[in-house]
C-alpha atoms as a printed R data frame, in Angstrom:
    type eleno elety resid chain resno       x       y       z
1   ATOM     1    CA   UNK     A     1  71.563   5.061  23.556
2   ATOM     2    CA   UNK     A     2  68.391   3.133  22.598
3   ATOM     3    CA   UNK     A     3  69.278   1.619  19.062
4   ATOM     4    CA   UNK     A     4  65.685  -0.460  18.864
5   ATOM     5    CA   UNK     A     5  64.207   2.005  16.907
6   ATOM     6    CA   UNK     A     6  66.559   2.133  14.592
7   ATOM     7    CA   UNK     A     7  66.681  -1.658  14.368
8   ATOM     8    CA   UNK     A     8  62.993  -1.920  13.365
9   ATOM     9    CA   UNK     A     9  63.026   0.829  11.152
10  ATOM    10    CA   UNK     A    10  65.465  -0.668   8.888
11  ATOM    11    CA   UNK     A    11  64.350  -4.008   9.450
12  ATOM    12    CA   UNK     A    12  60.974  -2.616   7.370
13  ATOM    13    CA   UNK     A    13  63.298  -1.350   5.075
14  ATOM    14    CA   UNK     A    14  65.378  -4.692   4.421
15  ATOM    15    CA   UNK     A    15  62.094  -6.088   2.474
16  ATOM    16    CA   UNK     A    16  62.421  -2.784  -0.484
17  ATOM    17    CA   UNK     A    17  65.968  -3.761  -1.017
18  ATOM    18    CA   UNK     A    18  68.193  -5.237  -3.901
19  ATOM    19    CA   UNK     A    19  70.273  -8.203  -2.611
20  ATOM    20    CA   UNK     A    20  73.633  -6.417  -2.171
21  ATOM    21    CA   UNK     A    21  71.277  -3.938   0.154
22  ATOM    22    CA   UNK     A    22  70.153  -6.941   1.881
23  ATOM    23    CA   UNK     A    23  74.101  -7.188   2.263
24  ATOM    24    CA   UNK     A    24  74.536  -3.565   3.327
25  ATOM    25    CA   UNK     A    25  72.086  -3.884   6.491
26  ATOM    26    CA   UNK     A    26  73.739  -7.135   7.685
27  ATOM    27    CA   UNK     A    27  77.164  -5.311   7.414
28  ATOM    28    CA   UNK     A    28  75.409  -2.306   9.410
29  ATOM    29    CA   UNK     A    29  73.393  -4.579  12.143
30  ATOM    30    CA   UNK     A    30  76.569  -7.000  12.742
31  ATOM    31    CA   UNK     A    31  79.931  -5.352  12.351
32  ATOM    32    CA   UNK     A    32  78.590  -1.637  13.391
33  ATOM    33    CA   UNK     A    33  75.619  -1.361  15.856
34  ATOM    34    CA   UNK     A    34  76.055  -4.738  17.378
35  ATOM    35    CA   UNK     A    35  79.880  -4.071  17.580
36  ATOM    36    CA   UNK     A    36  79.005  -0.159  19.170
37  ATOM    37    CA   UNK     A    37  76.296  -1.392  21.618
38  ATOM    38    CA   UNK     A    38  78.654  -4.425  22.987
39  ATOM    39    CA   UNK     A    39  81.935  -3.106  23.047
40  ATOM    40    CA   UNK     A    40  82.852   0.184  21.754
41  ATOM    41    CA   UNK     A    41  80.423   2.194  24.088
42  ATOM    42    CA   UNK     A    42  82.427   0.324  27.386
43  ATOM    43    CA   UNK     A    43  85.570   1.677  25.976
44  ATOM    44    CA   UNK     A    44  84.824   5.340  25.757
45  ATOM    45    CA   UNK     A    45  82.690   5.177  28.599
46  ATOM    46    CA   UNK     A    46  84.643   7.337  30.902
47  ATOM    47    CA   UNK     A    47  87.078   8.954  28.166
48  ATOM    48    CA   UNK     A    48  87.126  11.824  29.691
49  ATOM    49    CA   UNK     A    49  87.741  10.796  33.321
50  ATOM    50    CA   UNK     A    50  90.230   8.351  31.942
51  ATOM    51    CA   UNK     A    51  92.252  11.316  30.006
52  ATOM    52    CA   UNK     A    52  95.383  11.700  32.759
53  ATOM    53    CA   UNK     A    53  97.456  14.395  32.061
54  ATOM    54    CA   UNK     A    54 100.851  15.215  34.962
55  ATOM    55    CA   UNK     A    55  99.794  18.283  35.300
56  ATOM    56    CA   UNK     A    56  97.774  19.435  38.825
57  ATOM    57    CA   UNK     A    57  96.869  23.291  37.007
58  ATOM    58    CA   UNK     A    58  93.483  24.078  37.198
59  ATOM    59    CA   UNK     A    59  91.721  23.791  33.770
60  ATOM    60    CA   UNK     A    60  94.954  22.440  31.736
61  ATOM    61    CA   UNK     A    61  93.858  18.800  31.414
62  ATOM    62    CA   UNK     A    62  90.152  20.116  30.141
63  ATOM    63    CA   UNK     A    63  91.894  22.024  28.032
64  ATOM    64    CA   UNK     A    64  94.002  19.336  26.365
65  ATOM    65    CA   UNK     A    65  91.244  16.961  25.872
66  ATOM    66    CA   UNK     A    66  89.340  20.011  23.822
67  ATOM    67    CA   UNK     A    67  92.087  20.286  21.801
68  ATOM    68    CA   UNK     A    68  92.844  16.397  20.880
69  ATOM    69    CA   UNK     A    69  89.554  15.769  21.125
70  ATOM    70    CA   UNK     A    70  87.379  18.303  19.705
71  ATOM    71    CA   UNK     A    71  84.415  15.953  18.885
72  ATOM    72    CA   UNK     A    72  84.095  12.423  21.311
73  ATOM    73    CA   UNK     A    73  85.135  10.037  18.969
74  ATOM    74    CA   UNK     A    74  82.199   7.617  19.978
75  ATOM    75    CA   UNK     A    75  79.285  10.101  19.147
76  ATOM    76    CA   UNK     A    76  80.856  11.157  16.151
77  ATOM    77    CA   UNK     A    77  80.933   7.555  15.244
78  ATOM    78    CA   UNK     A    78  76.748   6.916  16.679
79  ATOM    79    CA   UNK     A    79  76.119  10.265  14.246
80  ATOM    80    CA   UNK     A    80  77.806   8.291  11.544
81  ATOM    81    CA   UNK     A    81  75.151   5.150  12.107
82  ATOM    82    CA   UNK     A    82  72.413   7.997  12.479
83  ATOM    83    CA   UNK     A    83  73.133   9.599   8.760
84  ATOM    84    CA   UNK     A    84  74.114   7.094   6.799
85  ATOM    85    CA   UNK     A    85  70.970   4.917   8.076
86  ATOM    86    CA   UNK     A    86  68.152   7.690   7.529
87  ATOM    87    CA   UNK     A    87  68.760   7.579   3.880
88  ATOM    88    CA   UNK     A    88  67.211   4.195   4.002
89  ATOM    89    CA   UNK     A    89  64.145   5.368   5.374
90  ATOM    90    CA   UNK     A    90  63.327   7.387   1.969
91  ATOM    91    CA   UNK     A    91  62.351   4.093   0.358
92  ATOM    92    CA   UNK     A    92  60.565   2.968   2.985
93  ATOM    93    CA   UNK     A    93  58.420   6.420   2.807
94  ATOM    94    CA   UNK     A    94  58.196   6.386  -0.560
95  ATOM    95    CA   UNK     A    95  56.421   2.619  -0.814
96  ATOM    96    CA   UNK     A    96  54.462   3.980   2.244
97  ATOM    97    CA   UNK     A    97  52.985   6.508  -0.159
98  ATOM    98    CA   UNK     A    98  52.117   4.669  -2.413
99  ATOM    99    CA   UNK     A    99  50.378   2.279  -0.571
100 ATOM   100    CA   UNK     A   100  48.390   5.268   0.946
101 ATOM   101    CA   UNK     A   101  47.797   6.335  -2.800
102 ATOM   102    CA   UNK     A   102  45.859   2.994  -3.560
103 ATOM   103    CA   UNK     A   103  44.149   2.621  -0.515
104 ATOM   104    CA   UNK     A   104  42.721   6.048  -0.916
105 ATOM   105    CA   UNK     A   105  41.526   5.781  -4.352
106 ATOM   106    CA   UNK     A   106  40.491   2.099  -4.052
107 ATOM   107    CA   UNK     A   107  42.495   1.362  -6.840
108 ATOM   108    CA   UNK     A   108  45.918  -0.383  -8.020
109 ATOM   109    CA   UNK     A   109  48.004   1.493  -9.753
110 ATOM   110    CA   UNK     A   110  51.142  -0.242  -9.286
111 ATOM   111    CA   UNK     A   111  52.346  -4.245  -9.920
112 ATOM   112    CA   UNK     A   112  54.415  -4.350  -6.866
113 ATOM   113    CA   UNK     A   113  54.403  -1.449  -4.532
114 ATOM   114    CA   UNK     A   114  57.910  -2.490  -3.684
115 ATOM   115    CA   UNK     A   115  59.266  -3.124  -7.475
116 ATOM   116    CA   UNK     A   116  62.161  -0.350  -8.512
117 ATOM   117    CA   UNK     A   117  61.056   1.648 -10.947
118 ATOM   118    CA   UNK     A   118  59.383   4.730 -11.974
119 ATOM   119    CA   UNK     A   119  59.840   7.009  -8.912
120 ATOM   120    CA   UNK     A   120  60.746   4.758  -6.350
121 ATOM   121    CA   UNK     A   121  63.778   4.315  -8.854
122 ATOM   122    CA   UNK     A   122  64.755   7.945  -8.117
123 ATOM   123    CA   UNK     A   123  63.941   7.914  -4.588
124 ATOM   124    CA   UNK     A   124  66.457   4.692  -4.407
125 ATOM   125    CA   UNK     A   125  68.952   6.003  -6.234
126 ATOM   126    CA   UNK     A   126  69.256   9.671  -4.398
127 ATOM   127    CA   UNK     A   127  69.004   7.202  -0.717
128 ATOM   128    CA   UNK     A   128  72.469   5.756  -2.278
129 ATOM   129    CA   UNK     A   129  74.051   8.838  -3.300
130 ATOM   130    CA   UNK     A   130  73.121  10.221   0.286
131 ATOM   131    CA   UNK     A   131  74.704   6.985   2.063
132 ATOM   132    CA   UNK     A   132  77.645   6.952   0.143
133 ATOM   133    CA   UNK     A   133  78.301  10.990   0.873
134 ATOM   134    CA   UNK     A   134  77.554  10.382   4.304
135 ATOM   135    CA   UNK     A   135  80.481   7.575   4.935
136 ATOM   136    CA   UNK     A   136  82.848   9.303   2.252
137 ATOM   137    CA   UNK     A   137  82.101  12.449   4.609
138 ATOM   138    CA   UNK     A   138  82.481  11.047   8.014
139 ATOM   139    CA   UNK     A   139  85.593   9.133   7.170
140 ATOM   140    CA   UNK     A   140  87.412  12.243   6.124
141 ATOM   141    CA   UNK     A   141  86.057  14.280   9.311
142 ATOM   142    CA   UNK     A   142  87.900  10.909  11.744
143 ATOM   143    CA   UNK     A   143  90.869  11.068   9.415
144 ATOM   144    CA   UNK     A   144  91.023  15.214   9.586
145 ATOM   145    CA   UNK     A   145  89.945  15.670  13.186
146 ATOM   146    CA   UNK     A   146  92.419  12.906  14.735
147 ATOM   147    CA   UNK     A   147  94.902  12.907  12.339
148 ATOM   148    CA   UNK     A   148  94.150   9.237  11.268
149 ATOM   149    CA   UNK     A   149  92.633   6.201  12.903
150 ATOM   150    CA   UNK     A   150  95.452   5.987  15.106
151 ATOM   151    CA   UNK     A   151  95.244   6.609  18.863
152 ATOM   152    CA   UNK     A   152  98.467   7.176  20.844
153 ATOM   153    CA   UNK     A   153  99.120   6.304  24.187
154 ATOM   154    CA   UNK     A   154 100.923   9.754  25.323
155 ATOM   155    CA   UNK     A   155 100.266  12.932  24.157
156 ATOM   156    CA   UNK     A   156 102.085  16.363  24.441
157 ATOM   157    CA   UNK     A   157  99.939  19.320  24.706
158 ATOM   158    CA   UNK     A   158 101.074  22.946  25.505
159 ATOM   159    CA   UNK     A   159  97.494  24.422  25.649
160 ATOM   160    CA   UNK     A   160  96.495  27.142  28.067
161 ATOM   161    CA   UNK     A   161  96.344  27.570  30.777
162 ATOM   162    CA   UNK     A   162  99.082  24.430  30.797
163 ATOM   163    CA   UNK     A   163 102.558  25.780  32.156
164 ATOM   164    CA   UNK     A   164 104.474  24.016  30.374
165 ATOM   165    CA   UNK     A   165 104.509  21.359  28.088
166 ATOM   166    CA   UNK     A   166 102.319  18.517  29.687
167 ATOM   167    CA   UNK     A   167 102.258  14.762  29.147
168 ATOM   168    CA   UNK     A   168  98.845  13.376  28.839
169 ATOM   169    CA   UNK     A   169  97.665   9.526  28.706
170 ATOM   170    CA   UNK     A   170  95.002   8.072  26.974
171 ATOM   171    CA   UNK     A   171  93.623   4.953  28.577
172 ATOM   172    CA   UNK     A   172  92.534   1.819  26.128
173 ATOM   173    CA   UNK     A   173  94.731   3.355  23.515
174 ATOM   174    CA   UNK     A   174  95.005  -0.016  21.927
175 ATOM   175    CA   UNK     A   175  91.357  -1.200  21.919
176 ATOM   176    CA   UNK     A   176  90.266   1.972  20.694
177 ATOM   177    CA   UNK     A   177  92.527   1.901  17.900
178 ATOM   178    CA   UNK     A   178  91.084  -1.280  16.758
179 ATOM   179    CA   UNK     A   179  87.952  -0.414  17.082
180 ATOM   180    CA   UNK     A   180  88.569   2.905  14.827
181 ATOM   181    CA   UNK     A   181  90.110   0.426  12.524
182 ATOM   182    CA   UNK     A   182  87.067  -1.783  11.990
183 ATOM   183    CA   UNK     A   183  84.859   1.197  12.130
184 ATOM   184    CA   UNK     A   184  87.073   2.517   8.973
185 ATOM   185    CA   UNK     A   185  86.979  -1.000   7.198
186 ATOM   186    CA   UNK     A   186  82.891  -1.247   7.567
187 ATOM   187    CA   UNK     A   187  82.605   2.185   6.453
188 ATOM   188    CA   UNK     A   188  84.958   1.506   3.234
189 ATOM   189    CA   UNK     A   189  83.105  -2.105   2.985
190 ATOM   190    CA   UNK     A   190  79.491   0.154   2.330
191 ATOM   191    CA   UNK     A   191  80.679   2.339   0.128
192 ATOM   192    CA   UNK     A   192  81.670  -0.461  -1.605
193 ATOM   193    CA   UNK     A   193  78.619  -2.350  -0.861
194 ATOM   194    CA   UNK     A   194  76.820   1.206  -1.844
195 ATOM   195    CA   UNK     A   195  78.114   1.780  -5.709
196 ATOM   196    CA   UNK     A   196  77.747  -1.572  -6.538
197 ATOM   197    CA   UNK     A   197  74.093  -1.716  -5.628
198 ATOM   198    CA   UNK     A   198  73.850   1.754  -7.690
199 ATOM   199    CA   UNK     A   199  75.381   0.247 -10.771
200 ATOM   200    CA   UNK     A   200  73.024  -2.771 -10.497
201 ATOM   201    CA   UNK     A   201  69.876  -1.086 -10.379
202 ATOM   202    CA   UNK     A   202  71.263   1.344 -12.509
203 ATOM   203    CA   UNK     A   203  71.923  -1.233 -15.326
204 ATOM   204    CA   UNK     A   204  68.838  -3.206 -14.284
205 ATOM   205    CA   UNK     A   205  67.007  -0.360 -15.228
206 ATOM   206    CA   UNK     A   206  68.647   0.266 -18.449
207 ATOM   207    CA   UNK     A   207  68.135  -3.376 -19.874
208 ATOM   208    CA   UNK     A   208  64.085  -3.507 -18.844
209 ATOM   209    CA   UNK     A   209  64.158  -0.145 -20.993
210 ATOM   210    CA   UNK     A   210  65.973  -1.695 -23.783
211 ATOM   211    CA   UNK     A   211  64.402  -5.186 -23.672
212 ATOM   212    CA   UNK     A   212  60.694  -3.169 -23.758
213 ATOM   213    CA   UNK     A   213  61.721  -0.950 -26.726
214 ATOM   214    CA   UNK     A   214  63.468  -3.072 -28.672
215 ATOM   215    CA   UNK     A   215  62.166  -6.708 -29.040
216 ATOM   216    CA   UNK     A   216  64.368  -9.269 -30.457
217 ATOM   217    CA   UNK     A   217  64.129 -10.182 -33.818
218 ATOM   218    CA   UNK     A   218  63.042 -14.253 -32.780
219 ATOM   219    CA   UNK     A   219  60.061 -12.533 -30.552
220 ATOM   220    CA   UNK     A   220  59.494 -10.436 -33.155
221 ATOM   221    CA   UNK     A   221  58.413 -13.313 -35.619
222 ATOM   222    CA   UNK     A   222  57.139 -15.264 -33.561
223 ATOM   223    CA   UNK     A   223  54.565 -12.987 -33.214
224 ATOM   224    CA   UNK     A   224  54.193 -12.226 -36.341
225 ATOM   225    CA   UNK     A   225  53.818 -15.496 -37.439
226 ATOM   226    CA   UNK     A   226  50.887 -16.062 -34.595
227 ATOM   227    CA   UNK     A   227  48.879 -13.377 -35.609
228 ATOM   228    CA   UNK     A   228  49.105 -14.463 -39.142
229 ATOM   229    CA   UNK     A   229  47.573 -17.677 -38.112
230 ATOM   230    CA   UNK     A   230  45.072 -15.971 -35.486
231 ATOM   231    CA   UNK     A   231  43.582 -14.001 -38.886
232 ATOM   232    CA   UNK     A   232  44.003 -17.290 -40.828
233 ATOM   233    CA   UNK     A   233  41.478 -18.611 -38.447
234 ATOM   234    CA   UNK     A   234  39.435 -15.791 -37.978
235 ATOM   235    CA   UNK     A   235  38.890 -15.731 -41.457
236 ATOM   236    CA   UNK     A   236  38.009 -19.416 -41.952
237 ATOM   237    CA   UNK     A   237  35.486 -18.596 -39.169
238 ATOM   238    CA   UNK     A   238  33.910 -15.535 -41.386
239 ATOM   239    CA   UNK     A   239  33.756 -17.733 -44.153
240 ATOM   240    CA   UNK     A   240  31.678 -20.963 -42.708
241 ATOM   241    CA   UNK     A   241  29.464 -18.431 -40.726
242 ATOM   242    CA   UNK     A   242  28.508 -16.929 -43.771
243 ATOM   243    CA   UNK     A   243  27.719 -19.985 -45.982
244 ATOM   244    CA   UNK     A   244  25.643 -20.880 -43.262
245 ATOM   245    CA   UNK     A   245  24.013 -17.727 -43.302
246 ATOM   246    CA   UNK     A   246  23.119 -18.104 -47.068
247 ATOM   247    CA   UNK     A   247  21.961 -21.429 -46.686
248 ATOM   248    CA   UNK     A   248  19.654 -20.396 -44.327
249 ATOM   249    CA   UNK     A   249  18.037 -17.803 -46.502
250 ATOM   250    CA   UNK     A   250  18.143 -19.617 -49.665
251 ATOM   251    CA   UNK     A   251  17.393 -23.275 -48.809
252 ATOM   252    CA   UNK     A   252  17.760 -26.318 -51.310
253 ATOM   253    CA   UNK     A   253  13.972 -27.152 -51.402
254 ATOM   254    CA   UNK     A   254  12.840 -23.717 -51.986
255 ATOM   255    CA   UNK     A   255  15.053 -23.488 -54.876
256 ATOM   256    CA   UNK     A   256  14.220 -26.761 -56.312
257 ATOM   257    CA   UNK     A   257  10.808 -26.145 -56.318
258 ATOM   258    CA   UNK     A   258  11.024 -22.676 -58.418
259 ATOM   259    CA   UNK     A   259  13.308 -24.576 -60.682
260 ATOM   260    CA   UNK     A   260   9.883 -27.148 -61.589
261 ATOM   261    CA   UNK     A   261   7.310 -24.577 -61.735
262 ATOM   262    CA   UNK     A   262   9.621 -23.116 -64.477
């Protein structure tokens, strides 16, 4: 599987994000799709092939793997990267429209196309609750479907067409175990990383709404006290404009002069 794509994608993404999102793509670039592409692909290569059950009927060791394995536990875990990285792309959509929005109309209508607020604020927030549901949702289906992250080295499965009850192997049993194990601890390390960075923007939000509406009480002087003097000024300015005026239209000489024909 070609993970470029998805690489760049969220790479566009990375520059719309909070710090502890910033945090959330490193977490999903190092200790997920680097660790997948480099390792955990070679393990489950051949699962299937590698599945060895003592058993020579016909259709008994298909069978068994079916039934242990109902869903390959290495594209359930490239679906999880899949879904709980589209999400992301919302945001990135989202600023995308708006930048169509100004170019069309030749206008700007935002401050920063990329700032969280308004919409984009919504957009942001529903791309969290989406991640998090995603990983709370994948987790449960590797807990549920293998019961746990553990994998065992034998097996005992009395499917048919099996005789008998029939020992099966798993090959790697240990390396895929730990590899389930860190795939578990990133997962819980996002949520994590997930409702933090939804109570941040959350309360970031919530204090630029309070600090707008209510102005402190220092502020609030303050400006009081400089639009006293801007009318102090303004005033002084009325005032010298119109004894000039007045001296203009009644000058000294002209009065002086009426005053001695008298």
């Amino acid at each position: 599987m070609n993970w470029g794509f998805l690489e760049k994608i969220l790479s566009g993404v990375n520059k719309y994000s909070t710090s502890i999102g910033r945090i959330w793509l490193s977490v999903v670039f190092l200790f997920r799709i680097l660790v997948y592409v480099a390792a955990a692909e070679q393990v489950w290569k051949d699962e299937q092939n590698d599945f060895v059950c003592n058993t020579l009927q016909p259709g008994c060791k298909n069978a068994c793997f079916d039934h242990f394995f109902p869903i390959s536990q290495i594209r359930l875990w490239a679906l999880q990267l899949i879904m709980v990285s589209t999400p992301s792309l919302m945001v990135a959509l989202h600023v995308g429209y708006r930048e169509h929005r100004e170019a069309k109309h030749k206008r700007k209508f935002y401050k920063d196309k990329g700032s969280i607020d308004g919409g984009l604020f919504c957009t942001y927030v529903i791309s969290l609750i989406f991640k998090t549901g995603f990983e709370v949702g994948f987790l449960l289906a590797f807990y549920y479907l293998y019961n746990g992250f553990g994998v065992p080295i034998l097996m005992r499965c009395t499917q048919e067409p099996c005789p008998n009850t029939v020992d099966c192997y798993i090959a790697r049993a240990m390396e895929k175990k730990i590899f389930l194990y860190i795939m578990g601890c990133t997962s819980i390390l996002c949520i994590a990383l997930n409702f933090s960075e939804l109570l941040y923007i959350i309360w970031k939000q919530l204090w630029r709404h309070f600090s707008r509406r209510y102005v402190p009480v220092e502020q609030q002087i303050l400006k009081n006290s400089q639009l006293h003097v801007s009318l102090l000024s303004l005033n002084g300015i009325y005032t010298s404009q119109s004894q000039s005026i007045e001296k203009r239209e009644h000058p000294p000489s002209a009065v002086n002069n009426y005053q001695q024909r008298r």
